[in-house]
Coordinates of N, CA, C and O and ligand atoms in Angstrom, one line a residue:
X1 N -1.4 4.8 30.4 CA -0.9 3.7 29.5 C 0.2 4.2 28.7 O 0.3 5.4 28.3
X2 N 1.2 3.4 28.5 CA 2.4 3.7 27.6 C 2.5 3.1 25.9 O 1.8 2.2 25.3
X3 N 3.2 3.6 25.6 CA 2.9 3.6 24.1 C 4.5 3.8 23.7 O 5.0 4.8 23.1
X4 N 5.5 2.6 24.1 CA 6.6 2.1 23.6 C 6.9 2.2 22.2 O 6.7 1.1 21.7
X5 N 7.6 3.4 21.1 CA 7.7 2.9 19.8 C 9.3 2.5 19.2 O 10.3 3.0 19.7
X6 N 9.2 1.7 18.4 CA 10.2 1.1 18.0 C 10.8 2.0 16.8 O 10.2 2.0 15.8
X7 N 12.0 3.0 16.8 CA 12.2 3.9 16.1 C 12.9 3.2 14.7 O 13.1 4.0 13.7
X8 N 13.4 1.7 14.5 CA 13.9 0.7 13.6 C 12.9 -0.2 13.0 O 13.3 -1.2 12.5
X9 N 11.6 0.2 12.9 CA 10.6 -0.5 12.4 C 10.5 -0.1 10.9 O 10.5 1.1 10.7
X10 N 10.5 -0.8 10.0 CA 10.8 -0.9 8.6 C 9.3 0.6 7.8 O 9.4 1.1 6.7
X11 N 8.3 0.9 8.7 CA 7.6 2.1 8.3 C 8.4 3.7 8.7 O 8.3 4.7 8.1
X12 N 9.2 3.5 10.0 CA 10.0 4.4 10.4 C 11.6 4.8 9.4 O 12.3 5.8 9.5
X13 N 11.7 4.0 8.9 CA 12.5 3.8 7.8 C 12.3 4.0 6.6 O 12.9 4.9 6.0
X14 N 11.6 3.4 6.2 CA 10.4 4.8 5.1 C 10.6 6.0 5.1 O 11.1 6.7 4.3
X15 N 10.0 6.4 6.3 CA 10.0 8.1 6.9 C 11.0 8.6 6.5 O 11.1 9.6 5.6
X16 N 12.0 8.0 7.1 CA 13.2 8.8 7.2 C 14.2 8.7 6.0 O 15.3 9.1 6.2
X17 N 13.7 8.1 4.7 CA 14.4 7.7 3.2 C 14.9 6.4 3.6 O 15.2 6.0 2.5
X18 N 15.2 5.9 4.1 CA 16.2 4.9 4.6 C 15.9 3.5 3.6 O 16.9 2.9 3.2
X19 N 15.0 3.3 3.3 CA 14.4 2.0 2.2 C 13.2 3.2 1.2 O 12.7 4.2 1.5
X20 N 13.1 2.5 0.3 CA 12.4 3.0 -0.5 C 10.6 2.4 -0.8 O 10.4 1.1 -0.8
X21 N 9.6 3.2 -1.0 CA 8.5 2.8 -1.1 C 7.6 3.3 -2.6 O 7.9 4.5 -3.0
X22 N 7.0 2.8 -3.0 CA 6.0 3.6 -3.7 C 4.8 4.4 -3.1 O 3.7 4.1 -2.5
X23 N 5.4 5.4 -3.5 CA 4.7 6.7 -3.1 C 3.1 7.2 -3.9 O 3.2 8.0 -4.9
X24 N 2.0 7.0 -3.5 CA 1.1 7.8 -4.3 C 0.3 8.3 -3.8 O -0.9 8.4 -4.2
X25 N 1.0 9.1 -2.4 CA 0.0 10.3 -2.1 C 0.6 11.0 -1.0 O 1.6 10.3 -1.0
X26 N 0.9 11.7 -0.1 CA 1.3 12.3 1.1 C 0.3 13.7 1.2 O 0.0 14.5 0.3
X27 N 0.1 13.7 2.3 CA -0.3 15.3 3.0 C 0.8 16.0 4.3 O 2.0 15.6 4.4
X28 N 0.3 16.8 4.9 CA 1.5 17.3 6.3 C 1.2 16.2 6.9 O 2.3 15.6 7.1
X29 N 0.7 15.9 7.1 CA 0.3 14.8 7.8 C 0.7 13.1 8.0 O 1.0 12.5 9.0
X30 N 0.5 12.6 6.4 CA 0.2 11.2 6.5 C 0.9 10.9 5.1 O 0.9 11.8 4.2
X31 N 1.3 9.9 4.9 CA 2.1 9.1 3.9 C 1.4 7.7 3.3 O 1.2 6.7 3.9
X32 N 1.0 7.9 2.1 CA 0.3 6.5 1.5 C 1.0 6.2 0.6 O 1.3 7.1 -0.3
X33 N 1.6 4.5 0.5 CA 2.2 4.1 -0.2 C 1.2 2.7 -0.7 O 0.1 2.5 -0.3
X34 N 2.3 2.0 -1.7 CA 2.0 0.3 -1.6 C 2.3 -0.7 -0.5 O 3.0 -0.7 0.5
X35 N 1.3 -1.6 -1.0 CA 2.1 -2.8 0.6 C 2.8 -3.7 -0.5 O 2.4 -3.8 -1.7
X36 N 3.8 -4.4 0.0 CA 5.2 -4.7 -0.4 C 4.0 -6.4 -1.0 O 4.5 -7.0 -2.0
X37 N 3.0 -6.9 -0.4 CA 2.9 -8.1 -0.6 C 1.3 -7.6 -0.6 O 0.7 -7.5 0.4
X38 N 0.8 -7.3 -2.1 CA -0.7 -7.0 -1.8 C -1.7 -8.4 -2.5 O -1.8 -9.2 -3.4
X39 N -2.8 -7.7 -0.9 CA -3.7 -8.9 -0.7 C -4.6 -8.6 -1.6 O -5.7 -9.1 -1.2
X40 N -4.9 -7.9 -2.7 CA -6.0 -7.4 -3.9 C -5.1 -6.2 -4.8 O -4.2 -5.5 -4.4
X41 N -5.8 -6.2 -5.9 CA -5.4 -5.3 -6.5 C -4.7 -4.0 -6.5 O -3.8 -3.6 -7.3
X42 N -5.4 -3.2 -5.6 CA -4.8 -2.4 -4.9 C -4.8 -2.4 -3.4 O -5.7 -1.9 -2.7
X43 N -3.9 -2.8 -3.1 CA -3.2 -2.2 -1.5 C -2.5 -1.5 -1.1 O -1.3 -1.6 -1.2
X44 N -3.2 -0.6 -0.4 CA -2.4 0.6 -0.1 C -2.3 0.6 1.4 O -3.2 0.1 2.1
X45 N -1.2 1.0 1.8 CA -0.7 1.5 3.3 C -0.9 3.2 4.1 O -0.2 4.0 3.5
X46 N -1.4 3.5 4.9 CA -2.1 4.9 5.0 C -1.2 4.8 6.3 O -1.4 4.0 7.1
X47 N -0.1 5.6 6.3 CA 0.4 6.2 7.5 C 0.5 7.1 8.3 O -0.2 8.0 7.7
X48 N 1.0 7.5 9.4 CA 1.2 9.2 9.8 C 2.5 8.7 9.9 O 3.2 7.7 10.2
X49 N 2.8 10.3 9.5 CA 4.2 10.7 9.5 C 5.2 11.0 10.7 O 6.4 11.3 10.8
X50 N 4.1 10.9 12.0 CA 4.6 10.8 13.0 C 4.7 9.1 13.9 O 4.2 8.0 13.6
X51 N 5.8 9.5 15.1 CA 5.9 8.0 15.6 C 4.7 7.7 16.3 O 4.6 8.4 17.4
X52 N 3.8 7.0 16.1 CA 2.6 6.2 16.9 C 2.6 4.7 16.4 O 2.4 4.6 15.1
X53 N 2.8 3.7 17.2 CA 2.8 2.5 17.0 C 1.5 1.8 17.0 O 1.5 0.6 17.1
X54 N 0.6 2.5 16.9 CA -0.9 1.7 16.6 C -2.0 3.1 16.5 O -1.8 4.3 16.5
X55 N -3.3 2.3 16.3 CA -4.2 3.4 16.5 C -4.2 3.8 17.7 O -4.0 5.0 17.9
X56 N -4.6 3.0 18.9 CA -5.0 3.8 20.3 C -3.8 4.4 20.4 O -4.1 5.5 20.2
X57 N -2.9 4.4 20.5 CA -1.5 5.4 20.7 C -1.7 7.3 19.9 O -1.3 8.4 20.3
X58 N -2.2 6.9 19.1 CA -2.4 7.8 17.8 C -4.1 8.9 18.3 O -4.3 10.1 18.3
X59 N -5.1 7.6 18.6 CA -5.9 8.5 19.5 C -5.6 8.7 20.8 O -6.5 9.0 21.6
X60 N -4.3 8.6 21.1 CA -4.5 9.4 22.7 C -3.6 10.3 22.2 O -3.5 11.3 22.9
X61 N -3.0 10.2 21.4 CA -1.7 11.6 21.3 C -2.1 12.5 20.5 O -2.1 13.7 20.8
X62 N -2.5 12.1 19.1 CA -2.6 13.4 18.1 C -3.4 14.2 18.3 O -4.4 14.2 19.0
X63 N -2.8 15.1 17.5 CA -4.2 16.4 17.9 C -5.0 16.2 16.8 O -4.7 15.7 15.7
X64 N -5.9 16.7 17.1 CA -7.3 17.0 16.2 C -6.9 17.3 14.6 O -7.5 16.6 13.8
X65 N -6.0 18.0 14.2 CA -5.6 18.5 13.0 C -4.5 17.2 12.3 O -4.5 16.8 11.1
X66 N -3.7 16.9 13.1 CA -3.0 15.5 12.3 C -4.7 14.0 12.5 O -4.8 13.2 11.6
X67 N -5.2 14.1 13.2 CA -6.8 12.9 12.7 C -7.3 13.5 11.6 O -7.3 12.8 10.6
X68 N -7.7 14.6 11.6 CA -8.0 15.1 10.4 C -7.5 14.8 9.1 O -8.0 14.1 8.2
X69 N -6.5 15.5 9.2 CA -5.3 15.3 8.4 C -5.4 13.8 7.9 O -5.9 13.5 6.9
X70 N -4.8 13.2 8.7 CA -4.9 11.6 8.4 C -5.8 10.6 7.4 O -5.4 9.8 6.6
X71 N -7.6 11.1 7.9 CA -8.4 10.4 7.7 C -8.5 11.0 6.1 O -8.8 10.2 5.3
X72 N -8.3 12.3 5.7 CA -8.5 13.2 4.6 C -7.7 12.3 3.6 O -8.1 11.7 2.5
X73 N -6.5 12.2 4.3 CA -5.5 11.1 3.1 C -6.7 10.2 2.6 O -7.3 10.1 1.5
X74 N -6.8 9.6 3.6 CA -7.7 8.1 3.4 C -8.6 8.3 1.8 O -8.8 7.7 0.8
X75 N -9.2 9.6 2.4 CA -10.7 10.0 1.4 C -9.7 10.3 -0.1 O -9.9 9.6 -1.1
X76 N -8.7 11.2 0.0 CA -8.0 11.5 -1.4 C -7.7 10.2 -1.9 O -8.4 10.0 -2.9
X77 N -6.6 9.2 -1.6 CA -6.4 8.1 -2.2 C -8.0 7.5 -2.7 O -8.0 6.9 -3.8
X78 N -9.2 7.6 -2.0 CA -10.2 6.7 -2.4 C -11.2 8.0 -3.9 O -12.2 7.7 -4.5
X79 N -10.4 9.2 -4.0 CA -10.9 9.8 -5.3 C -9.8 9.7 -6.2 O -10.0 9.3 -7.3
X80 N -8.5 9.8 -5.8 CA -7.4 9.5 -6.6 C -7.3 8.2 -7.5 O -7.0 8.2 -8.7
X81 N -7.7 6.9 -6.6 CA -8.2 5.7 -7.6 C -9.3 5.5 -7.8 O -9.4 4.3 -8.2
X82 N -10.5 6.4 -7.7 CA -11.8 6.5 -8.1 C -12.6 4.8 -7.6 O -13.2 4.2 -8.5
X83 N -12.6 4.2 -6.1 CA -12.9 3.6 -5.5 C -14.2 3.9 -4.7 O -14.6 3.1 -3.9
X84 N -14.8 5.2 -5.0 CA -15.6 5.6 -3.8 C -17.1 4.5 -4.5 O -18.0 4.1 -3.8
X85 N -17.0 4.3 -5.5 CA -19.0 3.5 -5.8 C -18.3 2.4 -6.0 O -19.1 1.5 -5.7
X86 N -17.1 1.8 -6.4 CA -16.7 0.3 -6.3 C -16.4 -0.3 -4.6 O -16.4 -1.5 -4.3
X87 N -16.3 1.0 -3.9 CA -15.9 0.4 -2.7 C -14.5 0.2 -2.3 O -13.7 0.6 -3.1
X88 N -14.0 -0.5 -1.0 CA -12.6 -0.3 0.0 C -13.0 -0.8 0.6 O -14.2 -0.8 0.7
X89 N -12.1 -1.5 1.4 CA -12.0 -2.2 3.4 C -10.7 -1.6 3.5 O -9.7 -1.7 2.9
X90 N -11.3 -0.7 4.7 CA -10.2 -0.8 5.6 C -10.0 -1.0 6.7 O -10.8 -0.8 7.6
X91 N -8.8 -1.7 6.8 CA -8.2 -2.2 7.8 C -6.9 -1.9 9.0 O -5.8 -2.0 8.6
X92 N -7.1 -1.7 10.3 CA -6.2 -1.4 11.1 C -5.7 -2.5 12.1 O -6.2 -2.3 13.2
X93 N -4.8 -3.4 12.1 CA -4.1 -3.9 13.4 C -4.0 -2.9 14.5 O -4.0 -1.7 14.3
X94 N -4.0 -3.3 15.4 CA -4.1 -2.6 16.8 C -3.3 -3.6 17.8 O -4.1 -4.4 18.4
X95 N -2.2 -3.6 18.2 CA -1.6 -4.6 19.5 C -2.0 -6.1 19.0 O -2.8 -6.5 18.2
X96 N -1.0 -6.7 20.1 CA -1.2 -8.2 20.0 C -1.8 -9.1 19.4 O -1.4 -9.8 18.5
X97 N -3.1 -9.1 20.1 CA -4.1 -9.9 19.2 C -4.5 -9.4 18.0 O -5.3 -10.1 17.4
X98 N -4.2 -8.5 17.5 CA -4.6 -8.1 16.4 C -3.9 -8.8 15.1 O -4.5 -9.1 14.1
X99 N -2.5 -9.2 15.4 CA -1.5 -9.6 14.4 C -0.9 -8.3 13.3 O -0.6 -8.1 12.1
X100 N -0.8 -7.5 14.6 CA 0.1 -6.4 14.0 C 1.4 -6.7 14.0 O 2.0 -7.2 14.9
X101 N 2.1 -6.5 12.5 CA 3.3 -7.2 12.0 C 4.3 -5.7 12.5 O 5.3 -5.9 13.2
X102 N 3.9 -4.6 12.1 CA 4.7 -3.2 11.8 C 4.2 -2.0 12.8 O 3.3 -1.2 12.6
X103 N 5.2 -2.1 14.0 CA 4.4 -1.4 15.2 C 5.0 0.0 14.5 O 6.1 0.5 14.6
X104 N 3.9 0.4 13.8 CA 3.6 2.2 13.3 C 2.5 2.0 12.3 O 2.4 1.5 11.2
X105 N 1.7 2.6 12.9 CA 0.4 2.8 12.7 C 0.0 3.1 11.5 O 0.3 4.2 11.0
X106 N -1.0 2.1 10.6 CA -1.2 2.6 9.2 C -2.6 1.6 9.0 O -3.1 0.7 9.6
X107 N -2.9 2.2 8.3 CA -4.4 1.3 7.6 C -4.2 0.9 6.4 O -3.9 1.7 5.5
X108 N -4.4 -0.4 6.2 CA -4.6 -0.8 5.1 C -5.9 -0.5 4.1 O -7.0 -0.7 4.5
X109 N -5.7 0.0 2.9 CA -7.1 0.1 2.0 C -6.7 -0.7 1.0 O -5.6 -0.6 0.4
X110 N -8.0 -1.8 0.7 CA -8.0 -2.9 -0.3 C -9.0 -2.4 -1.0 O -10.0 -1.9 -0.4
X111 N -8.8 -2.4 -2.6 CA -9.5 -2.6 -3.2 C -9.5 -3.1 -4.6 O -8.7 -3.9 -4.8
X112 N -10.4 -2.7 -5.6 CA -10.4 -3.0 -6.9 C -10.9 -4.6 -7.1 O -11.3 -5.0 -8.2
X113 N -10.8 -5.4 -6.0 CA -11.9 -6.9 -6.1 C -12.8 -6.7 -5.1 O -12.9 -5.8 -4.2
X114 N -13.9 -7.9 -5.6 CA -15.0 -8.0 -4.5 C -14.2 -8.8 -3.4 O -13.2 -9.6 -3.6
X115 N -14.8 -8.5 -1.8 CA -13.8 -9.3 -0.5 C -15.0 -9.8 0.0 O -16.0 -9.2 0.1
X116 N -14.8 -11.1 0.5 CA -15.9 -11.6 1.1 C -16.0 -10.5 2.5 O -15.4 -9.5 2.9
X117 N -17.1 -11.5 2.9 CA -17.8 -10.1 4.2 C -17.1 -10.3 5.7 O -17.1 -9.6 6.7
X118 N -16.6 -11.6 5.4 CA -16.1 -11.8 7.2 C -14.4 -11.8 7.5 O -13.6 -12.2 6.7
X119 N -14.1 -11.4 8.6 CA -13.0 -11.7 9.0 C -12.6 -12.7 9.8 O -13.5 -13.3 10.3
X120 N -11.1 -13.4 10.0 CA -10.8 -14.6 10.7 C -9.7 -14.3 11.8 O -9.2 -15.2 12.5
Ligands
AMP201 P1 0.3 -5.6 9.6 O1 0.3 -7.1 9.7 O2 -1.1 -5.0 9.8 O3 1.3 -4.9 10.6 O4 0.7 -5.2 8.2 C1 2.0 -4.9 7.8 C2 2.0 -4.8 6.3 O5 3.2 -4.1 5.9 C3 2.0 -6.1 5.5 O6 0.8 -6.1 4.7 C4 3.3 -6.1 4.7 O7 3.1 -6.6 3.4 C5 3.6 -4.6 4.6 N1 5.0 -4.2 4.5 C6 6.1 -4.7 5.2 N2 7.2 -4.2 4.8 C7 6.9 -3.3 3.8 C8 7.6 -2.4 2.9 N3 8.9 -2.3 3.0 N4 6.9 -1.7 2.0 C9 5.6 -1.8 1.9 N5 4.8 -2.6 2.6 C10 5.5 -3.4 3.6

């Protein structure tokens, strides 16, 4: 399977300084900022610093040490805003049906409200 990335996608642009983001965390690895239009109090965007345009792209290429790496972000931002007994959803688009807006791979973490339990 191929894994097409779009090197002008507005998170690849980020990367490279090109627009500006708020920044509140990075490892070698992975880049967490704000989302430009947040759906709760805190929304944060969890990226890797490399080009992969979704998750399955990301698990078929990365190595073991950038997953790591990655998911670690996840856990720091969730002690950084001290969300771990209030809770998080996170969330990943994946292709098409998913309604992936920003082909480069990132997870959304919501928190700071209660979220109902189902998805649409
Ligand atoms: P998705 O629909 O999963 O691809 O989500 C893309 C997310 O990126 C949306 O929540 C947007 O609000 C967010 N977004 C788009 N452009 C920017 C930007 N320049 N800075 C921060 N977040 C952005």
């Amino acid at each position: 399977m191929t894994y097409p990335y779009d090197p002008q996608n507005v998170f690849a642009k980020i990367l490279r300084g090109e627009i500006p983001c708020k920044k509140v965390y990075e490892n070698d690895v992975a880049l967490v900022f704000e989302d430009i239009h947040p759906q709760a109090p805190l929304h944060l965007l969890v990226i890797p610093k490399k080009p992969y345009n979704g998750f399955s792209h990301f698990m078929s290429q990365a190595s073991q040490e950038e997953i790591l790496g990655f998911f670690q972000a996840i856990e720091a931002v969730a002690t950084q805003f001290s969300i771990h007994e209030s809770g998080y959803r996170l969330v990943t688009n994946n292709g098409p049906h998913s309604g992936q807006e920003v082909p480069h791979l990132h997870f959304h973490l919501l928190a700071k409200k209660k979220m109902e339990p189902h998805f649409s």
